[in-house]
CSV table of C-alpha atoms in Angstrom, one decimal:
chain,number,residue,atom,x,y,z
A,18,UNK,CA,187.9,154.1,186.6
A,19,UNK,CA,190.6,152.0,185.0
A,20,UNK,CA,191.0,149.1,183.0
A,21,UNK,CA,191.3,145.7,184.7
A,22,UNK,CA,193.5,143.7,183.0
A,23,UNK,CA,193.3,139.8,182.2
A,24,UNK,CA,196.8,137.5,182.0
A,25,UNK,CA,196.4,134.3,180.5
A,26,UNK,CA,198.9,131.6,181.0
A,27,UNK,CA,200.9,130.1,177.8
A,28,UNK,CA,198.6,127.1,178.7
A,29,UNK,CA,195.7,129.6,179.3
A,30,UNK,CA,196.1,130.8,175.6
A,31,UNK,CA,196.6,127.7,174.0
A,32,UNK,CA,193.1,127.0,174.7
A,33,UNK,CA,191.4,130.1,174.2
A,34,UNK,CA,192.8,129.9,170.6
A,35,UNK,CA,191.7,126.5,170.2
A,36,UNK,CA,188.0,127.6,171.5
A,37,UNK,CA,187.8,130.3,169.4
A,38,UNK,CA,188.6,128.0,166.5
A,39,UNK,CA,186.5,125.2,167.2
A,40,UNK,CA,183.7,127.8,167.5
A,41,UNK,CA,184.4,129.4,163.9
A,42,UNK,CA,184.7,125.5,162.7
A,43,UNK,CA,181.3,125.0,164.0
A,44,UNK,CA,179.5,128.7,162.7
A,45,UNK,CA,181.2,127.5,159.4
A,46,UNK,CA,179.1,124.3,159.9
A,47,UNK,CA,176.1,125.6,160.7
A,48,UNK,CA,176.0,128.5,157.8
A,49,UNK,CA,176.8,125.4,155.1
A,50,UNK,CA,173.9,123.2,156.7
A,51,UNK,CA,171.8,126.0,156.5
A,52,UNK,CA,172.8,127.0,153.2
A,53,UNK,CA,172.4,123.1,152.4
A,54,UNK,CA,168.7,123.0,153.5
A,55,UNK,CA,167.8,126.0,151.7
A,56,UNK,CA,169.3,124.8,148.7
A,57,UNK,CA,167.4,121.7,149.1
A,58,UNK,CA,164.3,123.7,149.6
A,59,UNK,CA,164.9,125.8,146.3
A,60,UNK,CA,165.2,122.4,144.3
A,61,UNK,CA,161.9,121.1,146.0
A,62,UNK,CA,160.2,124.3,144.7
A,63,UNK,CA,161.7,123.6,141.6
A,64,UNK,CA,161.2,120.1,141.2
A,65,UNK,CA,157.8,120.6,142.4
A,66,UNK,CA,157.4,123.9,139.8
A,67,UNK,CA,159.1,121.5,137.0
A,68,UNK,CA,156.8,118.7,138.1
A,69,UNK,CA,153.7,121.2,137.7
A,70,UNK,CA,154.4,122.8,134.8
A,71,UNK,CA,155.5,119.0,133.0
A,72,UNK,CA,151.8,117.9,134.1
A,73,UNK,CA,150.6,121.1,132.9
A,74,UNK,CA,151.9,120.4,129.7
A,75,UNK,CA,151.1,116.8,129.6
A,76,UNK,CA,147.6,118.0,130.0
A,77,UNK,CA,147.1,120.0,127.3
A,78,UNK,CA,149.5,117.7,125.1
A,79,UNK,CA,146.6,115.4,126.0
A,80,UNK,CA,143.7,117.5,125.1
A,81,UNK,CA,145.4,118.8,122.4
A,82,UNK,CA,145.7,115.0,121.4
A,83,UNK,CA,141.6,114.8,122.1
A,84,UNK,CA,141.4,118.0,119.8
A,85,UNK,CA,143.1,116.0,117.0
A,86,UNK,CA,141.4,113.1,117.6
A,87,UNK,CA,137.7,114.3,117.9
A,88,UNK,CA,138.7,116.4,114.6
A,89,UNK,CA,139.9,113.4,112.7
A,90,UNK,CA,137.0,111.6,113.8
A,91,UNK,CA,135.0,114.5,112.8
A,92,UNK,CA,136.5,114.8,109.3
A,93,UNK,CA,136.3,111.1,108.8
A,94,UNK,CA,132.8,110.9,109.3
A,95,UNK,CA,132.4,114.2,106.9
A,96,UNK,CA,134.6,112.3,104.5
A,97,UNK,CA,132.1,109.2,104.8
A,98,UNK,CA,128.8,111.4,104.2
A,99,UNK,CA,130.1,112.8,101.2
A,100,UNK,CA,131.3,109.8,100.1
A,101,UNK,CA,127.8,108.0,101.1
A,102,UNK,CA,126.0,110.9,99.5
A,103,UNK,CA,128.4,110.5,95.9
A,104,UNK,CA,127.3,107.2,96.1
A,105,UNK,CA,123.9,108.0,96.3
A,106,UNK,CA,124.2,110.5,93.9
A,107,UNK,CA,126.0,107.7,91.6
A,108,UNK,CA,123.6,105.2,92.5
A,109,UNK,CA,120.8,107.4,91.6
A,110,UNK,CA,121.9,108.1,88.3
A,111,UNK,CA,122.9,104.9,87.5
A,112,UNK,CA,119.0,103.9,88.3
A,113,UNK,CA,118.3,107.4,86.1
A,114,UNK,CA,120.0,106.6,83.1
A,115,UNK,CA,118.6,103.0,83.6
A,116,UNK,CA,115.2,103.6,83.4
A,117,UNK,CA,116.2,106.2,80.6
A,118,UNK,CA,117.5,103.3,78.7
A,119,UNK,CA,114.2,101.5,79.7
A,120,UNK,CA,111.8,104.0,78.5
A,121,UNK,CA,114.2,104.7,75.2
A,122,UNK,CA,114.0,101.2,74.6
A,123,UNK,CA,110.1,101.0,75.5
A,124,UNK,CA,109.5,103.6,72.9
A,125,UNK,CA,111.6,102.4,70.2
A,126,UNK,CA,110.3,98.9,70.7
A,127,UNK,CA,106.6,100.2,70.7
A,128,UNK,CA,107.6,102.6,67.2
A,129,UNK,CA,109.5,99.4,65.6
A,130,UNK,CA,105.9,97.4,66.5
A,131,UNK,CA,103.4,100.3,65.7
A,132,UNK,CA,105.2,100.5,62.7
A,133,UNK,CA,104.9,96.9,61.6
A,134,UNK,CA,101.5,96.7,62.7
A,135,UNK,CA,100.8,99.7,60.2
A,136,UNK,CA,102.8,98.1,57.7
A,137,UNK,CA,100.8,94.5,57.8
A,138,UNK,CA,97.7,96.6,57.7
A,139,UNK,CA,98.8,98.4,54.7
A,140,UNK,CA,99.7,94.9,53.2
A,141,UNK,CA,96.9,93.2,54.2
A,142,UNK,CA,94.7,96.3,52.4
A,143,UNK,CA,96.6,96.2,49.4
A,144,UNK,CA,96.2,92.7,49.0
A,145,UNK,CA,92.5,93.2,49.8
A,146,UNK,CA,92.3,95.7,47.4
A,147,UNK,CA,94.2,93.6,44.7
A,148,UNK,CA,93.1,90.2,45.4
A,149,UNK,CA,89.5,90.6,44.9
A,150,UNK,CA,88.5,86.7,43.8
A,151,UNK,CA,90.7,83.7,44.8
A,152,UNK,CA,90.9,80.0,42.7
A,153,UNK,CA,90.2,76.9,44.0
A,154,UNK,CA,90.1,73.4,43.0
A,155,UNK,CA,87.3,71.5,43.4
A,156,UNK,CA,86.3,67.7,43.1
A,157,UNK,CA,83.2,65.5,43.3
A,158,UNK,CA,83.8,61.8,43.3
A,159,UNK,CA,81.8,58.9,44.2
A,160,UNK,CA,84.5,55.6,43.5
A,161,UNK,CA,82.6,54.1,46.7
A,162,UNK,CA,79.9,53.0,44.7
A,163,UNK,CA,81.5,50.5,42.3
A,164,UNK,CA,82.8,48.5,44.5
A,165,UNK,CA,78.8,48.5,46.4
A,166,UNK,CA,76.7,48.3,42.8
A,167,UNK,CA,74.4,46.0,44.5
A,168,UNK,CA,73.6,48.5,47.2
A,169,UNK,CA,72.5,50.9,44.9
A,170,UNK,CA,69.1,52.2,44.0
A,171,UNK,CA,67.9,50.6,41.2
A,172,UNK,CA,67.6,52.8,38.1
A,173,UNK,CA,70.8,54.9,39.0
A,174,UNK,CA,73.6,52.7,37.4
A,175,UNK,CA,74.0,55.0,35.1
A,176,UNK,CA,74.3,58.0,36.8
A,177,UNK,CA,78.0,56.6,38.3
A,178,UNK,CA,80.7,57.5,35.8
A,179,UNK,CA,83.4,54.6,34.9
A,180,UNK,CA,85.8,56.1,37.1
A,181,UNK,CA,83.5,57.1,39.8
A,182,UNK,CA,84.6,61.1,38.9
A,183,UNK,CA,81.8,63.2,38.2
A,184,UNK,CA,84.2,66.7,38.6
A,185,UNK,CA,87.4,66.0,38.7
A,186,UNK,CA,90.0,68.9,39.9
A,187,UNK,CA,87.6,71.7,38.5
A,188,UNK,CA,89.5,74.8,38.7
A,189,UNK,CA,87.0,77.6,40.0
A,190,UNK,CA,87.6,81.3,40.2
A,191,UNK,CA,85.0,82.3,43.6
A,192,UNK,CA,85.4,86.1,45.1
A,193,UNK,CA,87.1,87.0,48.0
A,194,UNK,CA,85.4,85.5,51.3
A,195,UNK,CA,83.5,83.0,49.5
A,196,UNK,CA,82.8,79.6,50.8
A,197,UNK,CA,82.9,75.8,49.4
A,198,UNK,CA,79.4,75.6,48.7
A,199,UNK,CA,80.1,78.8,46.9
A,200,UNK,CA,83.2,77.0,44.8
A,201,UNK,CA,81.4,73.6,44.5
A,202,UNK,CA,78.2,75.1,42.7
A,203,UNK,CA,80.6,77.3,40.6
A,204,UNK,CA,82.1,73.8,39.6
A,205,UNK,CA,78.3,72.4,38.9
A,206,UNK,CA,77.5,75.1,37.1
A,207,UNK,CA,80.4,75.6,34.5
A,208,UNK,CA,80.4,70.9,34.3
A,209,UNK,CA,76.8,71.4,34.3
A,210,UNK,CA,76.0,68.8,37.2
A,211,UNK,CA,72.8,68.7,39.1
A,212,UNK,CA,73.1,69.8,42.1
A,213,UNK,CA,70.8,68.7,45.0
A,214,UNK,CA,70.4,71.4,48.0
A,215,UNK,CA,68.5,71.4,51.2
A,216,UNK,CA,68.3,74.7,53.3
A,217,UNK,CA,68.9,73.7,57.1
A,218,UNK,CA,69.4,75.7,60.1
A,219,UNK,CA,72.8,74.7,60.4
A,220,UNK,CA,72.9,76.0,56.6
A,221,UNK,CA,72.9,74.5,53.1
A,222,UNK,CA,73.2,71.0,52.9
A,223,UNK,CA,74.1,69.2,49.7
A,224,UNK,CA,71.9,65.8,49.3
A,225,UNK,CA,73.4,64.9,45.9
A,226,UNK,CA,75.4,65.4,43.1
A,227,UNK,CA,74.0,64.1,39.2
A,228,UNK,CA,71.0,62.3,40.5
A,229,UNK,CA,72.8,60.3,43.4
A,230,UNK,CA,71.4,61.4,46.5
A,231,UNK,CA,72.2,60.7,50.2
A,232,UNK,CA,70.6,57.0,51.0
A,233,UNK,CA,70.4,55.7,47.2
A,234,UNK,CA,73.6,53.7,48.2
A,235,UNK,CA,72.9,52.0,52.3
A,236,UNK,CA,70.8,53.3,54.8
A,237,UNK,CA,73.6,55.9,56.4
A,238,UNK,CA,74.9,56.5,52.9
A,239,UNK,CA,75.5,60.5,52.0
A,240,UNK,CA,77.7,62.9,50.6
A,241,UNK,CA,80.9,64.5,53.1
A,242,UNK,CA,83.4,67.1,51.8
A,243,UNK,CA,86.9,67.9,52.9
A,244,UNK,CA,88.9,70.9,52.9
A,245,UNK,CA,92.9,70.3,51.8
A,246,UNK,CA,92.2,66.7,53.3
A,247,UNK,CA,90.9,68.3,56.8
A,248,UNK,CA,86.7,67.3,56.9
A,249,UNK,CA,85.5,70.5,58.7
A,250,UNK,CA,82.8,70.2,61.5
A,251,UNK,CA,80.0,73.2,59.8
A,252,UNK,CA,77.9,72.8,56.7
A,253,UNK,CA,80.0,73.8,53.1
A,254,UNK,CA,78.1,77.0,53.7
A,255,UNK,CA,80.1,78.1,56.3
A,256,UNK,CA,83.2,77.6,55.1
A,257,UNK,CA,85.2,80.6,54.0
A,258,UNK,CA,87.7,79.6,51.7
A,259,UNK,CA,91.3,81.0,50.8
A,260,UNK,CA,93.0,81.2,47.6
A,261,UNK,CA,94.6,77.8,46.6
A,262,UNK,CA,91.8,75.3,48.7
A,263,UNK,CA,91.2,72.1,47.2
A,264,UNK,CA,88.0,71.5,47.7
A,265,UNK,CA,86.8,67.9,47.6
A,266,UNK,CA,83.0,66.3,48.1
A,267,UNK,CA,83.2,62.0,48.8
A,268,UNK,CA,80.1,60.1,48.8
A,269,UNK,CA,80.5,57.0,51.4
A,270,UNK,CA,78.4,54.0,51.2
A,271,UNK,CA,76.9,52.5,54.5
């Protein structure tokens, strides 16, 4: 069998050529579009990888931020119970060594004061023991009477001396505890003065001094006494005296 031959015209080649051209131009096309697309694909994938693995690290970036966060929070708050708890601590040993203070200064008030009680006692027994009597002064005056002569019972104008003194600032040594009827008889006895006493139940009562008697002078006339110019309200029997009293019996007339 042979070969069948094909004749192209000049013209007939021109545009074989020109076809077989146009279709290389086009193939050439095609294969760049194609390689375009899958280009654009790849940087899809990798935009999309980039874009995954950016969010992937955002996110932990962003719990790793939480992390930080929840551990500051968690070392502040640590921080603030042991600072709360120093302050307690502080606090209560501030109140400790207060009330230490307190009881220190309890005790050394209650020494300083059981100490001066004990040293008044021991004063107060030495003087005791040393100061067994005390003097007094004692008077017994009746100057009310001459200026009332005419009140008087008669027959006792001569028991009123000039001067209306019948003791006058008697110095008496009495013991310790004794009272003014105690120093006034004391006085009687050693100026030897009558002395007129009544037993009552609110205790001795003196009636009169040298034969002038309660009455002889009025109907409300009697005898009062003072103590250092104060007139006590119990009888000169009840009266305790202290070292240094004047002592001092008035007769009034009423």
């Amino acid at each position: 069998m042979g070969f069948i031959h094909t004749y192209y015209t000049p013209v007939q080649m021109t545009g074989v050529f020109f076809m077989k051209k146009f279709t290389a131009v086009l193939l050439s096309a095609l294969l760049c579009f194609s390689l375009l697309g899958c280009s654009n694909e790849e940087k899809k994938v990798t935009t999309s990888s980039t874009t995954a693995i950016s969010s992937t690290v955002y996110e932990s970036s962003e719990k790793a931020e939480e992390k930080e966060t929840e551990a500051e929070k968690r070392e502040t708050t640590e921080k603030k119970k042991v600072t709360s708890t120093s302050v307690k601590s502080e606090t209560a040993d501030k109140a400790s060594t207060s009330s230490t203070v307190a009881s220190t200064t309890e005790k050394s008030t209650a020494k300083k004061q059981a100490v001066s009680s004990a040293t008044k006692a021991s004063t107060t027994k030495k003087q005791t023991t040393t100061s067994s009597s005390i003097t007094c002064t004692v008077t017994v005056e009746c100057k009310s009477i001459l200026n009332n002569m005419d009140k008087l019972k008669a027959g006792h104008e001569s028991y009123v001396p000039a001067d209306g003194y019948i003791i006058n600032n008697c110095n008496v040594t009495v013991s310790n505890g004794d009272t003014a009827y105690d120093a006034v008889k004391a006085a009687c006895d050693t100026k030897g003065v009558y002395l007129n006493v009544t037993n009552s139940s609110y205790g001795k009562y003196i009636a009169g001094f040298n034969n002038i008697d309660e009455k002889d002078c009025g109907s409300q006339s009697g005898w009062l006494y003072n103590v250092n110019g104060s007139y006590p309200s119990k009888s000169c029997s009840k009266y305790i005296l202290s070292n240094g009293d004047n002592v001092v019996f008035t007769y009034t007339c009423k």
